[in-house]
Amino acid sequence: TAYRARHGAGYTVFEHNSHGIEQELTVFVPVDGDGGQPIKLQRLSLKNDTDRPRRLSVTYYAELTLGECRESSQAHVVTDWDDEFEVLLARNFYNPDYADRVAFAAMSAPAKSYTGDRAAFIGRNRSMANPAAMERIRLSRRIGAGLDPFAAVQVEVRLMPGECAEVTCMLGEAGSVAQVYEITRN
């Protein structure tokens, strides 16, 4: 079915309706007088237009480079999960330009699952057109070194008939883990 896209000053909105769920995704980078925080936000609004309760999973997927190009840096990217703040962290200590930086992905709703392993997410002999992870109840929760690094966080949304919900996906980078916590909590 059809998608609609609207563009404004500093944002884009994508609208779609399928399977009785109205969806609106607003993508933007917040700015202020000082330039803003190093974060990209994607706000997803969902509305249940059916006469029955719905349980949905929302999965945020982001490829990580943390270097000049993915092919040369991916062997050095290490992912980690913080249970307390529910944020996926990634670092590349090997690259001199990014060694002191922390990339992160998080969502505004409590995380149901996560993974930092792109190969497990896509699956053997699969592609992004049909990833194996979308046929499973939850993501693999694999993180660490030696993986095909990326970031995926999954949340669950329950909607009663006519009910709306909003989830915000966050992707950014910071100079420290403490700064990541500050950015994602504001």
PDB file of C-alpha atoms in Angstrom:
ATOM      1  CA  THR A   1       0.000   0.000   0.000  1.00  0.00           C
ATOM      2  CA  ALA A   2       0.980   3.622  -0.386  1.00  0.00           C
ATOM      3  CA  TYR A   3       3.389   5.588   1.776  1.00  0.00           C
ATOM      4  CA  ARG A   4       3.367   9.366   2.078  1.00  0.00           C
ATOM      5  CA  ALA A   5       6.453  11.447   2.772  1.00  0.00           C
ATOM      6  CA  ARG A   6       6.468  15.075   3.887  1.00  0.00           C
ATOM      7  CA  HIS A   7       9.563  17.197   4.312  1.00  0.00           C
ATOM      8  CA  GLY A   8       9.946  20.304   6.431  1.00  0.00           C
ATOM      9  CA  ALA A   9      12.751  22.444   7.797  1.00  0.00           C
ATOM     10  CA  GLY A  10      14.976  19.878   9.498  1.00  0.00           C
ATOM     11  CA  TYR A  11      12.582  16.912   9.531  1.00  0.00           C
ATOM     12  CA  THR A  12      10.882  14.300   7.373  1.00  0.00           C
ATOM     13  CA  VAL A  13       7.613  12.494   8.102  1.00  0.00           C
ATOM     14  CA  PHE A  14       6.648   9.119   6.625  1.00  0.00           C
ATOM     15  CA  GLU A  15       3.011   7.981   6.888  1.00  0.00           C
ATOM     16  CA  HIS A  16       1.554   4.550   6.246  1.00  0.00           C
ATOM     17  CA  ASN A  17      -1.466   2.473   7.196  1.00  0.00           C
ATOM     18  CA  SER A  18      -1.354  -1.308   7.081  1.00  0.00           C
ATOM     19  CA  HIS A  19      -3.073  -4.178   8.872  1.00  0.00           C
ATOM     20  CA  GLY A  20      -5.247  -1.694  10.765  1.00  0.00           C
ATOM     21  CA  ILE A  21      -2.301   0.213  12.263  1.00  0.00           C
ATOM     22  CA  GLU A  22      -1.771   3.879  11.384  1.00  0.00           C
ATOM     23  CA  GLN A  23       1.953   4.667  11.404  1.00  0.00           C
ATOM     24  CA  GLU A  24       3.738   7.996  11.364  1.00  0.00           C
ATOM     25  CA  LEU A  25       7.543   8.182  11.539  1.00  0.00           C
ATOM     26  CA  THR A  26       9.157  11.580  12.091  1.00  0.00           C
ATOM     27  CA  VAL A  27      12.939  11.698  11.538  1.00  0.00           C
ATOM     28  CA  PHE A  28      14.999  14.653  12.778  1.00  0.00           C
ATOM     29  CA  VAL A  29      18.137  15.832  14.536  1.00  0.00           C
ATOM     30  CA  PRO A  30      17.241  18.221  17.372  1.00  0.00           C
ATOM     31  CA  VAL A  31      19.112  21.519  17.318  1.00  0.00           C
ATOM     32  CA  ASP A  32      19.313  24.444  19.699  1.00  0.00           C
ATOM     33  CA  GLY A  33      21.284  27.677  19.930  1.00  0.00           C
ATOM     34  CA  ASP A  34      24.461  25.691  20.696  1.00  0.00           C
ATOM     35  CA  GLY A  35      23.996  23.277  17.797  1.00  0.00           C
ATOM     36  CA  GLY A  36      22.257  20.493  19.731  1.00  0.00           C
ATOM     37  CA  GLN A  37      23.225  17.051  20.924  1.00  0.00           C
ATOM     38  CA  PRO A  38      24.958  14.412  18.730  1.00  0.00           C
ATOM     39  CA  ILE A  39      21.798  12.340  18.296  1.00  0.00           C
ATOM     40  CA  LYS A  40      19.326  11.415  15.560  1.00  0.00           C
ATOM     41  CA  LEU A  41      15.738  10.813  16.668  1.00  0.00           C
ATOM     42  CA  GLN A  42      13.044   8.821  14.955  1.00  0.00           C
ATOM     43  CA  ARG A  43       9.636   9.239  16.613  1.00  0.00           C
ATOM     44  CA  LEU A  44       7.162   6.501  15.683  1.00  0.00           C
ATOM     45  CA  SER A  45       3.480   7.123  16.376  1.00  0.00           C
ATOM     46  CA  LEU A  46       1.128   4.147  16.144  1.00  0.00           C
ATOM     47  CA  LYS A  47      -2.682   3.991  16.283  1.00  0.00           C
ATOM     48  CA  ASN A  48      -4.790   0.841  16.414  1.00  0.00           C
ATOM     49  CA  ASP A  49      -7.676   1.332  13.966  1.00  0.00           C
ATOM     50  CA  THR A  50      -9.071  -2.164  14.536  1.00  0.00           C
ATOM     51  CA  ASP A  51     -11.697  -3.371  16.993  1.00  0.00           C
ATOM     52  CA  ARG A  52      -9.311  -5.772  18.750  1.00  0.00           C
ATOM     53  CA  PRO A  53      -6.264  -5.359  20.998  1.00  0.00           C
ATOM     54  CA  ARG A  54      -2.916  -5.503  19.190  1.00  0.00           C
ATOM     55  CA  ARG A  55       0.555  -6.478  20.363  1.00  0.00           C
ATOM     56  CA  LEU A  56       3.365  -5.203  18.150  1.00  0.00           C
ATOM     57  CA  SER A  57       7.120  -5.369  18.261  1.00  0.00           C
ATOM     58  CA  VAL A  58       9.114  -2.378  17.066  1.00  0.00           C
ATOM     59  CA  THR A  59      12.710  -3.077  16.045  1.00  0.00           C
ATOM     60  CA  TYR A  60      15.290  -0.357  15.490  1.00  0.00           C
ATOM     61  CA  TYR A  61      18.212  -1.380  13.250  1.00  0.00           C
ATOM     62  CA  ALA A  62      21.360   0.682  12.621  1.00  0.00           C
ATOM     63  CA  GLU A  63      24.617  -0.294  10.930  1.00  0.00           C
ATOM     64  CA  LEU A  64      27.761   0.921  12.666  1.00  0.00           C
ATOM     65  CA  THR A  65      30.982   2.019  11.002  1.00  0.00           C
ATOM     66  CA  LEU A  66      33.061   3.872  13.629  1.00  0.00           C
ATOM     67  CA  GLY A  67      35.822   4.400  11.077  1.00  0.00           C
ATOM     68  CA  GLU A  68      36.441   5.398   7.476  1.00  0.00           C
ATOM     69  CA  CYS A  69      34.442   2.533   5.987  1.00  0.00           C
ATOM     70  CA  ARG A  70      32.548  -0.443   7.367  1.00  0.00           C
ATOM     71  CA  GLU A  71      34.687  -3.062   5.615  1.00  0.00           C
ATOM     72  CA  SER A  72      37.938  -1.935   7.251  1.00  0.00           C
ATOM     73  CA  SER A  73      36.571  -1.049  10.694  1.00  0.00           C
ATOM     74  CA  GLN A  74      34.006  -3.742  11.488  1.00  0.00           C
ATOM     75  CA  ALA A  75      36.597  -6.210  12.828  1.00  0.00           C
ATOM     76  CA  HIS A  76      37.505  -3.686  15.533  1.00  0.00           C
ATOM     77  CA  VAL A  77      34.032  -2.571  16.663  1.00  0.00           C
ATOM     78  CA  VAL A  78      32.958  -4.002  20.016  1.00  0.00           C
ATOM     79  CA  THR A  79      29.323  -3.822  21.134  1.00  0.00           C
ATOM     80  CA  ASP A  80      27.984  -3.886  24.687  1.00  0.00           C
ATOM     81  CA  TRP A  81      24.589  -3.674  26.404  1.00  0.00           C
ATOM     82  CA  ASP A  82      23.857  -1.637  29.525  1.00  0.00           C
ATOM     83  CA  ASP A  83      21.021  -3.297  31.491  1.00  0.00           C
ATOM     84  CA  GLU A  84      20.404  -0.337  33.781  1.00  0.00           C
ATOM     85  CA  PHE A  85      20.025   2.318  31.063  1.00  0.00           C
ATOM     86  CA  GLU A  86      18.862  -0.083  28.319  1.00  0.00           C
ATOM     87  CA  VAL A  87      21.254   1.241  25.701  1.00  0.00           C
ATOM     88  CA  LEU A  88      23.424  -0.599  23.173  1.00  0.00           C
ATOM     89  CA  LEU A  89      26.951   0.816  23.143  1.00  0.00           C
ATOM     90  CA  ALA A  90      29.672   0.418  20.503  1.00  0.00           C
ATOM     91  CA  ARG A  91      33.343   1.386  20.417  1.00  0.00           C
ATOM     92  CA  ASN A  92      36.311   1.088  18.085  1.00  0.00           C
ATOM     93  CA  PHE A  93      39.430   1.386  20.271  1.00  0.00           C
ATOM     94  CA  TYR A  94      41.618   0.515  17.261  1.00  0.00           C
ATOM     95  CA  ASN A  95      40.827   3.647  15.232  1.00  0.00           C
ATOM     96  CA  PRO A  96      42.761   6.718  16.484  1.00  0.00           C
ATOM     97  CA  ASP A  97      39.965   9.113  15.451  1.00  0.00           C
ATOM     98  CA  TYR A  98      37.191   7.149  17.189  1.00  0.00           C
ATOM     99  CA  ALA A  99      38.999   5.413  20.078  1.00  0.00           C
ATOM    100  CA  ASP A 100      37.561   7.775  22.691  1.00  0.00           C
ATOM    101  CA  ARG A 101      34.037   7.922  21.191  1.00  0.00           C
ATOM    102  CA  VAL A 102      30.996   5.814  22.087  1.00  0.00           C
ATOM    103  CA  ALA A 103      28.210   5.159  19.579  1.00  0.00           C
ATOM    104  CA  PHE A 104      24.815   4.213  20.973  1.00  0.00           C
ATOM    105  CA  ALA A 105      21.327   3.063  20.078  1.00  0.00           C
ATOM    106  CA  ALA A 106      18.349   3.114  22.416  1.00  0.00           C
ATOM    107  CA  MET A 107      14.572   3.409  22.480  1.00  0.00           C
ATOM    108  CA  SER A 108      12.225   5.364  24.735  1.00  0.00           C
ATOM    109  CA  ALA A 109      10.221   2.254  25.709  1.00  0.00           C
ATOM    110  CA  PRO A 110      11.640  -0.575  27.833  1.00  0.00           C
ATOM    111  CA  ALA A 111      13.741  -2.916  25.699  1.00  0.00           C
ATOM    112  CA  LYS A 112      12.381  -6.403  25.134  1.00  0.00           C
ATOM    113  CA  SER A 113      15.592  -7.569  23.475  1.00  0.00           C
ATOM    114  CA  TYR A 114      18.681  -6.396  21.594  1.00  0.00           C
ATOM    115  CA  THR A 115      21.629  -7.613  19.549  1.00  0.00           C
ATOM    116  CA  GLY A 116      24.940  -6.376  18.255  1.00  0.00           C
ATOM    117  CA  ASP A 117      25.376  -9.304  15.831  1.00  0.00           C
ATOM    118  CA  ARG A 118      24.247  -8.427  12.304  1.00  0.00           C
ATOM    119  CA  ALA A 119      24.945 -11.942  10.938  1.00  0.00           C
ATOM    120  CA  ALA A 120      22.603 -13.500  13.516  1.00  0.00           C
ATOM    121  CA  PHE A 121      19.975 -10.833  12.813  1.00  0.00           C
ATOM    122  CA  ILE A 122      19.956 -11.391   9.056  1.00  0.00           C
ATOM    123  CA  GLY A 123      20.508 -15.151   9.216  1.00  0.00           C
ATOM    124  CA  ARG A 124      22.326 -17.597   7.016  1.00  0.00           C
ATOM    125  CA  ASN A 125      21.554 -17.238   3.289  1.00  0.00           C
ATOM    126  CA  ARG A 126      19.109 -14.402   4.074  1.00  0.00           C
ATOM    127  CA  SER A 127      19.063 -10.682   3.305  1.00  0.00           C
ATOM    128  CA  MET A 128      17.641  -7.476   4.746  1.00  0.00           C
ATOM    129  CA  ALA A 129      14.578  -8.099   2.558  1.00  0.00           C
ATOM    130  CA  ASN A 130      13.750 -11.109   4.754  1.00  0.00           C
ATOM    131  CA  PRO A 131      15.872 -11.147   7.958  1.00  0.00           C
ATOM    132  CA  ALA A 132      15.621 -14.203  10.186  1.00  0.00           C
ATOM    133  CA  ALA A 133      15.253 -12.054  13.320  1.00  0.00           C
ATOM    134  CA  MET A 134      11.802 -10.867  12.216  1.00  0.00           C
ATOM    135  CA  GLU A 135      10.538 -14.456  12.417  1.00  0.00           C
ATOM    136  CA  ARG A 136      11.676 -14.872  16.031  1.00  0.00           C
ATOM    137  CA  ILE A 137      10.064 -13.811  19.290  1.00  0.00           C
ATOM    138  CA  ARG A 138      13.111 -11.828  20.386  1.00  0.00           C
ATOM    139  CA  LEU A 139      16.547 -10.763  19.231  1.00  0.00           C
ATOM    140  CA  SER A 140      19.616 -12.871  20.019  1.00  0.00           C
ATOM    141  CA  ARG A 141      21.133 -10.621  22.748  1.00  0.00           C
ATOM    142  CA  ARG A 142      24.592 -11.318  21.277  1.00  0.00           C
ATOM    143  CA  ILE A 143      27.108  -8.557  21.874  1.00  0.00           C
ATOM    144  CA  GLY A 144      30.864  -8.236  22.098  1.00  0.00           C
ATOM    145  CA  ALA A 145      33.928  -8.480  19.894  1.00  0.00           C
ATOM    146  CA  GLY A 146      34.404 -10.585  16.766  1.00  0.00           C
ATOM    147  CA  LEU A 147      30.851 -10.158  15.483  1.00  0.00           C
ATOM    148  CA  ASP A 148      29.510  -8.460  12.370  1.00  0.00           C
ATOM    149  CA  PRO A 149      28.726  -5.341  14.446  1.00  0.00           C
ATOM    150  CA  PHE A 150      25.564  -3.297  14.263  1.00  0.00           C
ATOM    151  CA  ALA A 151      22.857  -2.183  16.691  1.00  0.00           C
ATOM    152  CA  ALA A 152      19.318  -3.479  17.030  1.00  0.00           C
ATOM    153  CA  VAL A 153      16.925  -2.801  19.891  1.00  0.00           C
ATOM    154  CA  GLN A 154      13.396  -4.197  20.090  1.00  0.00           C
ATOM    155  CA  VAL A 155      10.451  -3.051  22.198  1.00  0.00           C
ATOM    156  CA  GLU A 156       6.876  -4.282  22.565  1.00  0.00           C
ATOM    157  CA  VAL A 157       3.844  -2.029  22.110  1.00  0.00           C
ATOM    158  CA  ARG A 158       0.335  -3.037  23.199  1.00  0.00           C
ATOM    159  CA  LEU A 159      -2.588  -1.090  21.776  1.00  0.00           C
ATOM    160  CA  MET A 160      -6.261  -1.360  22.677  1.00  0.00           C
ATOM    161  CA  PRO A 161      -8.792  -0.507  19.926  1.00  0.00           C
ATOM    162  CA  GLY A 162      -8.455   3.180  19.021  1.00  0.00           C
ATOM    163  CA  GLU A 163      -5.422   3.609  21.286  1.00  0.00           C
ATOM    164  CA  CYS A 164      -2.249   5.475  20.246  1.00  0.00           C
ATOM    165  CA  ALA A 165       1.336   4.966  21.368  1.00  0.00           C
ATOM    166  CA  GLU A 166       4.639   6.643  20.633  1.00  0.00           C
ATOM    167  CA  VAL A 167       8.168   5.211  20.626  1.00  0.00           C
ATOM    168  CA  THR A 168      11.340   7.205  19.987  1.00  0.00           C
ATOM    169  CA  CYS A 169      14.440   5.559  18.498  1.00  0.00           C
ATOM    170  CA  MET A 170      17.786   7.177  19.319  1.00  0.00           C
ATOM    171  CA  LEU A 171      21.101   6.862  17.488  1.00  0.00           C
ATOM    172  CA  GLY A 172      24.118   8.944  18.373  1.00  0.00           C
ATOM    173  CA  GLU A 173      27.655   9.241  19.632  1.00  0.00           C
ATOM    174  CA  ALA A 174      29.288  10.739  22.678  1.00  0.00           C
ATOM    175  CA  GLY A 175      32.631  11.251  24.344  1.00  0.00           C
ATOM    176  CA  SER A 176      31.852   8.932  27.254  1.00  0.00           C
ATOM    177  CA  VAL A 177      29.312   6.433  28.536  1.00  0.00           C
ATOM    178  CA  ALA A 178      28.195   8.998  31.132  1.00  0.00           C
ATOM    179  CA  GLN A 179      27.434  11.435  28.311  1.00  0.00           C
ATOM    180  CA  VAL A 180      25.434   8.718  26.521  1.00  0.00           C
ATOM    181  CA  TYR A 181      23.259   8.327  29.641  1.00  0.00           C
ATOM    182  CA  GLU A 182      22.755  12.081  29.869  1.00  0.00           C
ATOM    183  CA  ILE A 183      21.789  12.389  26.186  1.00  0.00           C
ATOM    184  CA  THR A 184      19.376   9.443  26.163  1.00  0.00           C
ATOM    185  CA  ARG A 185      17.602  10.481  29.371  1.00  0.00           C
ATOM    186  CA  ASN A 186      16.902  14.070  28.240  1.00  0.00           C
TER     187      ASN A 186
END
